[in-house]
Amino acid sequence: MATLVDPGTAVAGEAVPRVWWTRRRREALAGYAFVAPDLLGLLVFVGLPMVLAVGVSLFSVDGFGGYTYVGLDNFRQMAEDAQLWQSVKVTLTYMVTFVPIGFVVSLWLALLVRDHFPGVGLVRTMFFLPHVISLVVVGVVWQFLLADKQGAVPALLRPVGLGDVSFLGNPALALGSLVVISIWFLMGYQMLILLGGLKDIPKEYEEAARVDGATSWQRFRHVIWPLLRPTSFFVLVNSTVGAVTGLQAFDLVYVLTKGGPANSTSSVVFYIYQQAFTFNNYGYAAALTTVVVGFLVVATGLMFGLTKGGRFDVG
């Protein structure tokens, strides 16, 4: 039987046994076989629709099968679309409030349930439980809870004089209500990811800092936070993309407010949905989708480049 030899240790001019190369080839083929289903799914359900969207964005589509080539007219129309810019403003406001607040709440919960105590498994499950519920169901439940004057939340606030507040009917409060519901829905998922990052930090580092007299805040700032940066980066990027194009940016808006009142909760993805399926303006909707996807690709690439993939200070 041929002996397995590392090519780096083979004598010059001596042939490398074929058994080694055959084994490497089998391992490579096995790896490709495991990756192939995901890669095929991405190409069919993500890559192909993106390419088709770019093509459709160059046409005016009437919704009845009629295509008229208009070139870049759909993209030029964006500059004069006041409702689009209102939706962009809503999306940016939602993103800059939901992402940092959701991250802080999730990190606090992860630190709270990191150490073992009686019932810790039940507490983790309770925090994660909202995430396993369909967002449509979540929207219907919260719509019932926040119903004007008759919902459970107005009833609880009535003793302090806030029973008549319309959380979903007031333009000043509707978007804030969506942010709160989104945080409630996603905090358990982000908590588990951050908890995994916390569990990977060796406890010896914190013990050494404690022996040196470091306070809880100093241990978090100088030990936990630097080692948690890659996990935190993933959570922030994931929540940023979700705030722009995620299910909570559409499902909650569609179920709770339909973009109202006065377009105060009309996100970009909801506006794209309206253009495509309410006004049958598929070409313009495809152009909007192309711009949004391009923006996210560039923004995510910049975030990865500037932070070195979440490692920040690694050369």
mmCIF file of C-alpha atoms in Angstrom:
data_model
loop_
_atom_site.group_PDB
_atom_site.id
_atom_site.type_symbol
_atom_site.label_atom_id
_atom_site.label_comp_id
_atom_site.label_asym_id
_atom_site.label_seq_id
_atom_site.Cartn_x
_atom_site.Cartn_y
_atom_site.Cartn_z
ATOM 1 C CA MET A 1 0.000 0.000 0.000
ATOM 2 C CA ALA A 2 1.335 3.423 -0.921
ATOM 3 C CA THR A 3 2.426 5.682 1.916
ATOM 4 C CA LEU A 4 0.841 9.118 2.278
ATOM 5 C CA VAL A 5 3.514 11.746 1.698
ATOM 6 C CA ASP A 6 3.236 15.506 2.087
ATOM 7 C CA PRO A 7 4.279 17.171 -1.206
ATOM 8 C CA GLY A 8 6.297 19.693 0.818
ATOM 9 C CA THR A 9 8.519 16.901 2.133
ATOM 10 C CA ALA A 10 8.867 14.949 -1.097
ATOM 11 C CA VAL A 11 12.340 14.614 -2.557
ATOM 12 C CA ALA A 12 12.943 16.709 -5.657
ATOM 13 C CA GLY A 13 12.360 14.691 -8.819
ATOM 14 C CA GLU A 14 10.481 11.979 -6.915
ATOM 15 C CA ALA A 15 6.835 11.455 -7.824
ATOM 16 C CA VAL A 16 4.243 12.116 -5.111
ATOM 17 C CA PRO A 17 2.127 9.046 -4.363
ATOM 18 C CA ARG A 18 -1.228 9.255 -6.111
ATOM 19 C CA VAL A 19 -3.093 8.126 -2.975
ATOM 20 C CA TRP A 20 -2.511 11.549 -1.336
ATOM 21 C CA TRP A 21 -3.859 13.465 -4.314
ATOM 22 C CA THR A 22 -6.862 11.132 -4.555
ATOM 23 C CA ARG A 23 -7.725 11.764 -0.898
ATOM 24 C CA ARG A 24 -7.412 15.545 -1.336
ATOM 25 C CA ARG A 25 -9.637 15.373 -4.385
ATOM 26 C CA ARG A 26 -12.295 13.390 -2.518
ATOM 27 C CA GLU A 27 -12.267 15.882 0.374
ATOM 28 C CA ALA A 28 -12.575 18.822 -2.035
ATOM 29 C CA LEU A 29 -15.484 17.184 -3.863
ATOM 30 C CA ALA A 30 -17.221 16.476 -0.540
ATOM 31 C CA GLY A 31 -16.820 20.125 0.458
ATOM 32 C CA TYR A 32 -18.259 21.350 -2.842
ATOM 33 C CA ALA A 33 -21.149 18.912 -2.475
ATOM 34 C CA PHE A 34 -22.064 20.368 0.924
ATOM 35 C CA VAL A 35 -21.854 23.948 -0.385
ATOM 36 C CA ALA A 36 -23.691 23.267 -3.659
ATOM 37 C CA PRO A 37 -27.314 23.329 -2.313
ATOM 38 C CA ASP A 38 -26.845 26.725 -0.640
ATOM 39 C CA LEU A 39 -24.974 28.100 -3.620
ATOM 40 C CA LEU A 40 -27.665 26.866 -6.013
ATOM 41 C CA GLY A 41 -30.371 28.379 -3.813
ATOM 42 C CA LEU A 42 -28.604 31.740 -3.740
ATOM 43 C CA LEU A 43 -28.174 31.754 -7.505
ATOM 44 C CA VAL A 44 -31.775 30.747 -8.264
ATOM 45 C CA PHE A 45 -33.653 32.686 -5.592
ATOM 46 C CA VAL A 46 -31.355 35.699 -5.086
ATOM 47 C CA GLY A 47 -28.914 36.124 -7.952
ATOM 48 C CA LEU A 48 -31.326 35.459 -10.830
ATOM 49 C CA PRO A 49 -34.108 37.746 -9.478
ATOM 50 C CA MET A 50 -31.553 40.537 -8.982
ATOM 51 C CA VAL A 51 -30.389 40.240 -12.584
ATOM 52 C CA LEU A 52 -33.984 40.171 -13.823
ATOM 53 C CA ALA A 53 -34.826 43.223 -11.695
ATOM 54 C CA VAL A 54 -31.996 45.176 -13.324
ATOM 55 C CA GLY A 55 -33.361 44.226 -16.754
ATOM 56 C CA VAL A 56 -36.972 45.110 -15.900
ATOM 57 C CA SER A 57 -35.851 48.481 -14.475
ATOM 58 C CA LEU A 58 -35.051 49.602 -18.031
ATOM 59 C CA PHE A 59 -38.650 49.099 -19.173
ATOM 60 C CA SER A 60 -42.061 50.559 -18.498
ATOM 61 C CA VAL A 61 -44.301 47.636 -17.581
ATOM 62 C CA ASP A 62 -48.076 48.112 -17.594
ATOM 63 C CA GLY A 63 -48.911 45.011 -15.552
ATOM 64 C CA PHE A 64 -50.631 43.283 -18.475
ATOM 65 C CA GLY A 65 -47.547 41.953 -20.227
ATOM 66 C CA GLY A 66 -46.688 45.127 -22.110
ATOM 67 C CA TYR A 67 -43.010 46.172 -22.029
ATOM 68 C CA THR A 68 -41.766 49.497 -23.381
ATOM 69 C CA TYR A 69 -38.059 50.259 -23.307
ATOM 70 C CA VAL A 70 -37.446 53.569 -21.493
ATOM 71 C CA GLY A 71 -33.734 53.309 -20.682
ATOM 72 C CA LEU A 72 -32.814 55.195 -17.510
ATOM 73 C CA ASP A 73 -36.105 57.112 -17.232
ATOM 74 C CA ASN A 74 -37.177 55.072 -14.189
ATOM 75 C CA PHE A 75 -33.987 56.067 -12.396
ATOM 76 C CA ARG A 76 -34.398 59.726 -13.344
ATOM 77 C CA GLN A 77 -37.936 59.680 -11.980
ATOM 78 C CA MET A 78 -36.595 58.987 -8.485
ATOM 79 C CA ALA A 79 -35.117 62.470 -8.164
ATOM 80 C CA GLU A 80 -38.577 64.062 -8.546
ATOM 81 C CA ASP A 81 -40.525 61.529 -6.463
ATOM 82 C CA ALA A 82 -41.409 63.323 -3.213
ATOM 83 C CA GLN A 83 -43.084 60.245 -1.746
ATOM 84 C CA LEU A 84 -39.919 58.215 -2.330
ATOM 85 C CA TRP A 85 -37.827 60.700 -0.389
ATOM 86 C CA GLN A 86 -40.401 60.649 2.394
ATOM 87 C CA SER A 87 -40.035 56.867 2.506
ATOM 88 C CA VAL A 88 -36.234 57.208 2.555
ATOM 89 C CA LYS A 89 -36.521 59.597 5.498
ATOM 90 C CA VAL A 90 -38.804 57.160 7.342
ATOM 91 C CA THR A 91 -36.428 54.253 6.674
ATOM 92 C CA LEU A 92 -33.357 56.183 7.848
ATOM 93 C CA THR A 93 -35.166 57.355 10.994
ATOM 94 C CA TYR A 94 -36.265 53.808 11.698
ATOM 95 C CA MET A 95 -32.736 52.478 11.118
ATOM 96 C CA VAL A 96 -30.857 54.988 13.300
ATOM 97 C CA THR A 97 -33.251 54.348 16.197
ATOM 98 C CA PHE A 98 -33.888 50.618 15.915
ATOM 99 C CA VAL A 99 -30.300 49.471 15.291
ATOM 100 C CA PRO A 100 -28.483 51.082 18.264
ATOM 101 C CA ILE A 101 -31.328 50.749 20.773
ATOM 102 C CA GLY A 102 -31.978 47.139 19.771
ATOM 103 C CA PHE A 103 -28.283 46.334 20.067
ATOM 104 C CA VAL A 104 -27.966 47.869 23.540
ATOM 105 C CA VAL A 105 -31.078 46.056 24.794
ATOM 106 C CA SER A 106 -29.915 42.730 23.307
ATOM 107 C CA LEU A 107 -26.413 43.109 24.763
ATOM 108 C CA TRP A 108 -27.846 43.917 28.183
ATOM 109 C CA LEU A 109 -30.039 40.809 28.037
ATOM 110 C CA ALA A 110 -27.079 38.672 26.935
ATOM 111 C CA LEU A 111 -25.013 39.908 29.887
ATOM 112 C CA LEU A 112 -28.001 39.301 32.171
ATOM 113 C CA VAL A 113 -28.401 35.627 31.221
ATOM 114 C CA ARG A 114 -24.728 34.834 30.575
ATOM 115 C CA ASP A 115 -24.008 33.297 33.970
ATOM 116 C CA HIS A 116 -25.853 30.275 35.285
ATOM 117 C CA PHE A 117 -28.586 30.769 37.868
ATOM 118 C CA PRO A 118 -31.753 28.820 38.722
ATOM 119 C CA GLY A 119 -34.208 29.118 35.832
ATOM 120 C CA VAL A 120 -31.739 30.701 33.394
ATOM 121 C CA GLY A 121 -32.916 28.410 30.598
ATOM 122 C CA LEU A 122 -36.523 29.494 31.093
ATOM 123 C CA VAL A 123 -35.534 33.173 31.113
ATOM 124 C CA ARG A 124 -33.581 32.777 27.854
ATOM 125 C CA THR A 125 -36.540 30.975 26.298
ATOM 126 C CA MET A 126 -38.947 33.733 27.337
ATOM 127 C CA PHE A 127 -36.739 36.400 25.764
ATOM 128 C CA PHE A 128 -36.360 34.410 22.545
ATOM 129 C CA LEU A 129 -40.002 33.303 22.295
ATOM 130 C CA PRO A 130 -41.310 36.385 20.385
ATOM 131 C CA HIS A 131 -38.887 35.658 17.529
ATOM 132 C CA VAL A 132 -40.471 32.291 16.745
ATOM 133 C CA ILE A 133 -43.880 33.900 16.148
ATOM 134 C CA SER A 134 -44.853 34.963 12.643
ATOM 135 C CA LEU A 135 -44.481 38.701 12.121
ATOM 136 C CA VAL A 136 -48.016 38.838 10.740
ATOM 137 C CA VAL A 137 -49.305 37.347 14.004
ATOM 138 C CA VAL A 138 -47.123 39.771 15.949
ATOM 139 C CA GLY A 139 -48.615 42.669 13.998
ATOM 140 C CA VAL A 140 -52.195 41.506 14.598
ATOM 141 C CA VAL A 141 -51.564 41.022 18.333
ATOM 142 C CA TRP A 142 -49.987 44.447 18.741
ATOM 143 C CA GLN A 143 -52.735 46.031 16.681
ATOM 144 C CA PHE A 144 -55.196 44.610 19.215
ATOM 145 C CA LEU A 145 -53.067 45.750 22.172
ATOM 146 C CA LEU A 146 -52.657 49.305 20.835
ATOM 147 C CA ALA A 147 -56.215 49.810 19.550
ATOM 148 C CA ASP A 148 -57.414 53.338 20.283
ATOM 149 C CA LYS A 149 -59.196 53.581 23.664
ATOM 150 C CA GLN A 150 -60.092 49.870 23.652
ATOM 151 C CA GLY A 151 -56.668 48.214 23.553
ATOM 152 C CA ALA A 152 -54.879 46.777 26.555
ATOM 153 C CA VAL A 153 -52.104 49.391 26.470
ATOM 154 C CA PRO A 154 -54.471 52.434 26.502
ATOM 155 C CA ALA A 155 -56.410 50.742 29.317
ATOM 156 C CA LEU A 156 -53.236 50.408 31.389
ATOM 157 C CA LEU A 157 -52.314 54.042 30.728
ATOM 158 C CA ARG A 158 -55.764 55.425 31.468
ATOM 159 C CA PRO A 159 -55.096 55.896 35.220
ATOM 160 C CA VAL A 160 -52.230 58.294 34.384
ATOM 161 C CA GLY A 161 -54.276 60.251 31.838
ATOM 162 C CA LEU A 162 -52.850 58.672 28.667
ATOM 163 C CA GLY A 163 -55.750 56.421 27.774
ATOM 164 C CA ASP A 164 -56.732 58.535 24.764
ATOM 165 C CA VAL A 165 -53.287 58.426 23.134
ATOM 166 C CA SER A 166 -53.402 56.927 19.619
ATOM 167 C CA PHE A 167 -50.148 55.031 19.171
ATOM 168 C CA LEU A 168 -50.833 53.929 15.591
ATOM 169 C CA GLY A 169 -53.045 56.821 14.482
ATOM 170 C CA ASN A 170 -50.756 59.668 15.517
ATOM 171 C CA PRO A 171 -48.013 60.439 12.936
ATOM 172 C CA ALA A 172 -45.693 61.490 15.757
ATOM 173 C CA LEU A 173 -46.036 58.146 17.586
ATOM 174 C CA ALA A 174 -46.661 55.539 14.868
ATOM 175 C CA LEU A 175 -43.029 55.110 13.785
ATOM 176 C CA GLY A 176 -41.826 55.005 17.385
ATOM 177 C CA SER A 177 -44.364 52.269 18.083
ATOM 178 C CA LEU A 178 -42.969 50.251 15.169
ATOM 179 C CA VAL A 179 -39.449 50.654 16.552
ATOM 180 C CA VAL A 180 -40.514 49.390 19.989
ATOM 181 C CA ILE A 181 -42.333 46.382 18.519
ATOM 182 C CA SER A 182 -39.365 45.555 16.271
ATOM 183 C CA ILE A 183 -36.987 45.618 19.243
ATOM 184 C CA TRP A 184 -39.337 43.413 21.258
ATOM 185 C CA PHE A 185 -39.508 40.948 18.362
ATOM 186 C CA LEU A 186 -35.758 40.747 17.558
ATOM 187 C CA MET A 187 -34.084 41.249 20.937
ATOM 188 C CA GLY A 188 -34.141 37.528 21.776
ATOM 189 C CA TYR A 189 -32.504 36.535 18.483
ATOM 190 C CA GLN A 190 -29.754 39.129 18.829
ATOM 191 C CA MET A 191 -29.366 38.184 22.492
ATOM 192 C CA LEU A 192 -28.546 34.574 21.561
ATOM 193 C CA ILE A 193 -25.932 35.648 19.012
ATOM 194 C CA LEU A 194 -24.269 37.983 21.521
ATOM 195 C CA LEU A 195 -24.536 35.314 24.208
ATOM 196 C CA GLY A 196 -22.593 32.960 21.961
ATOM 197 C CA GLY A 197 -19.890 35.604 21.590
ATOM 198 C CA LEU A 198 -19.773 36.136 25.357
ATOM 199 C CA LYS A 199 -19.437 32.400 25.977
ATOM 200 C CA ASP A 200 -16.352 32.323 23.706
ATOM 201 C CA ILE A 201 -14.509 34.833 25.919
ATOM 202 C CA PRO A 202 -12.238 32.920 28.352
ATOM 203 C CA LYS A 203 -13.286 33.586 31.926
ATOM 204 C CA GLU A 204 -9.633 33.702 32.945
ATOM 205 C CA TYR A 205 -9.344 37.172 31.390
ATOM 206 C CA GLU A 206 -12.124 38.571 33.546
ATOM 207 C CA GLU A 207 -10.800 36.790 36.638
ATOM 208 C CA ALA A 208 -7.374 38.309 36.093
ATOM 209 C CA ALA A 209 -8.917 41.784 35.722
ATOM 210 C CA ARG A 210 -10.980 41.243 38.873
ATOM 211 C CA VAL A 211 -7.860 40.228 40.807
ATOM 212 C CA ASP A 212 -6.184 43.421 39.593
ATOM 213 C CA GLY A 213 -9.032 45.425 41.120
ATOM 214 C CA ALA A 214 -10.980 46.291 37.927
ATOM 215 C CA THR A 215 -14.602 47.302 38.420
ATOM 216 C CA SER A 216 -17.481 45.732 36.498
ATOM 217 C CA TRP A 217 -17.508 48.625 34.020
ATOM 218 C CA GLN A 218 -13.727 48.432 33.549
ATOM 219 C CA ARG A 219 -13.926 44.682 32.923
ATOM 220 C CA PHE A 220 -16.629 45.215 30.344
ATOM 221 C CA ARG A 221 -14.853 48.103 28.631
ATOM 222 C CA HIS A 222 -11.325 46.682 28.520
ATOM 223 C CA VAL A 223 -11.933 42.914 28.420
ATOM 224 C CA ILE A 224 -15.416 41.956 27.218
ATOM 225 C CA TRP A 225 -16.098 44.657 24.649
ATOM 226 C CA PRO A 226 -12.841 44.338 22.649
ATOM 227 C CA LEU A 227 -13.244 40.552 22.412
ATOM 228 C CA LEU A 228 -16.938 40.874 21.514
ATOM 229 C CA ARG A 229 -16.343 43.243 18.590
ATOM 230 C CA PRO A 230 -16.602 40.652 15.768
ATOM 231 C CA THR A 231 -19.912 39.310 17.110
ATOM 232 C CA SER A 232 -21.201 42.834 17.700
ATOM 233 C CA PHE A 233 -20.228 43.779 14.160
ATOM 234 C CA PHE A 234 -22.240 40.877 12.747
ATOM 235 C CA VAL A 235 -25.295 41.842 14.807
ATOM 236 C CA LEU A 236 -25.061 45.493 13.748
ATOM 237 C CA VAL A 237 -24.654 44.689 10.054
ATOM 238 C CA ASN A 238 -27.472 42.151 10.170
ATOM 239 C CA SER A 239 -29.847 44.538 11.959
ATOM 240 C CA THR A 240 -28.921 47.415 9.625
ATOM 241 C CA VAL A 241 -29.766 45.375 6.534
ATOM 242 C CA GLY A 242 -32.927 44.140 8.260
ATOM 243 C CA ALA A 243 -33.988 47.689 9.092
ATOM 244 C CA VAL A 244 -33.864 48.610 5.399
ATOM 245 C CA THR A 245 -35.154 45.482 3.671
ATOM 246 C CA GLY A 246 -36.031 43.031 6.455
ATOM 247 C CA LEU A 247 -39.419 41.533 7.195
ATOM 248 C CA GLN A 248 -40.026 43.923 10.075
ATOM 249 C CA ALA A 249 -39.637 46.842 7.645
ATOM 250 C CA PHE A 250 -42.549 45.510 5.569
ATOM 251 C CA ASP A 251 -44.687 43.001 7.469
ATOM 252 C CA LEU A 252 -45.225 45.196 10.526
ATOM 253 C CA VAL A 253 -45.887 48.259 8.387
ATOM 254 C CA TYR A 254 -48.354 46.375 6.194
ATOM 255 C CA VAL A 255 -50.289 44.821 9.086
ATOM 256 C CA LEU A 256 -50.230 47.717 11.564
ATOM 257 C CA THR A 257 -50.401 50.960 9.586
ATOM 258 C CA LYS A 258 -50.414 50.359 5.796
ATOM 259 C CA GLY A 259 -47.778 53.108 5.634
ATOM 260 C CA GLY A 260 -49.908 55.652 7.464
ATOM 261 C CA PRO A 261 -50.940 57.818 9.067
ATOM 262 C CA ALA A 262 -49.948 60.512 6.545
ATOM 263 C CA ASN A 263 -47.177 58.223 5.174
ATOM 264 C CA SER A 264 -45.329 58.524 8.492
ATOM 265 C CA THR A 265 -44.474 54.795 8.482
ATOM 266 C CA SER A 266 -44.097 54.189 4.744
ATOM 267 C CA SER A 267 -40.709 52.469 4.485
ATOM 268 C CA VAL A 268 -38.802 52.096 1.231
ATOM 269 C CA VAL A 269 -39.697 48.416 0.844
ATOM 270 C CA PHE A 270 -43.357 49.178 1.508
ATOM 271 C CA TYR A 271 -43.245 51.932 -1.118
ATOM 272 C CA ILE A 272 -41.694 49.497 -3.594
ATOM 273 C CA TYR A 273 -44.523 47.068 -2.844
ATOM 274 C CA GLN A 274 -47.085 49.810 -3.514
ATOM 275 C CA GLN A 275 -45.494 50.725 -6.840
ATOM 276 C CA ALA A 276 -45.421 47.096 -7.973
ATOM 277 C CA PHE A 277 -48.679 45.622 -6.686
ATOM 278 C CA THR A 278 -50.934 48.627 -6.109
ATOM 279 C CA PHE A 279 -50.037 50.839 -9.077
ATOM 280 C CA ASN A 280 -48.725 48.046 -11.375
ATOM 281 C CA ASN A 281 -45.601 50.129 -12.003
ATOM 282 C CA TYR A 282 -43.250 47.156 -12.134
ATOM 283 C CA GLY A 283 -40.459 48.892 -14.043
ATOM 284 C CA TYR A 284 -40.185 51.703 -11.510
ATOM 285 C CA ALA A 285 -40.390 49.212 -8.625
ATOM 286 C CA ALA A 286 -37.552 47.191 -10.179
ATOM 287 C CA ALA A 287 -35.456 50.348 -10.521
ATOM 288 C CA LEU A 288 -36.065 51.205 -6.858
ATOM 289 C CA THR A 289 -35.110 47.666 -5.845
ATOM 290 C CA THR A 290 -31.909 47.861 -7.884
ATOM 291 C CA VAL A 291 -30.877 51.095 -6.186
ATOM 292 C CA VAL A 292 -31.676 49.792 -2.690
ATOM 293 C CA VAL A 293 -29.731 46.552 -3.233
ATOM 294 C CA GLY A 294 -26.807 48.481 -4.718
ATOM 295 C CA PHE A 295 -26.794 50.832 -1.731
ATOM 296 C CA LEU A 296 -26.767 47.923 0.725
ATOM 297 C CA VAL A 297 -23.953 46.140 -1.130
ATOM 298 C CA VAL A 298 -21.792 49.280 -1.141
ATOM 299 C CA ALA A 299 -22.605 50.177 2.477
ATOM 300 C CA THR A 300 -21.924 46.642 3.722
ATOM 301 C CA GLY A 301 -18.679 46.479 1.737
ATOM 302 C CA LEU A 302 -17.524 49.772 3.257
ATOM 303 C CA MET A 303 -18.384 48.550 6.755
ATOM 304 C CA PHE A 304 -16.390 45.364 6.217
ATOM 305 C CA GLY A 305 -13.483 47.271 4.697
ATOM 306 C CA LEU A 306 -13.257 50.030 7.314
ATOM 307 C CA THR A 307 -13.561 47.641 10.261
ATOM 308 C CA LYS A 308 -11.584 44.741 8.743
ATOM 309 C CA GLY A 309 -14.571 42.467 9.057
ATOM 310 C CA GLY A 310 -15.350 43.532 12.598
ATOM 311 C CA ARG A 311 -11.803 43.090 13.872
ATOM 312 C CA PHE A 312 -11.142 46.870 13.724
ATOM 313 C CA ASP A 313 -7.564 47.045 14.965
ATOM 314 C CA VAL A 314 -6.184 43.921 13.266
ATOM 315 C CA GLY A 315 -3.625 44.730 10.587
#
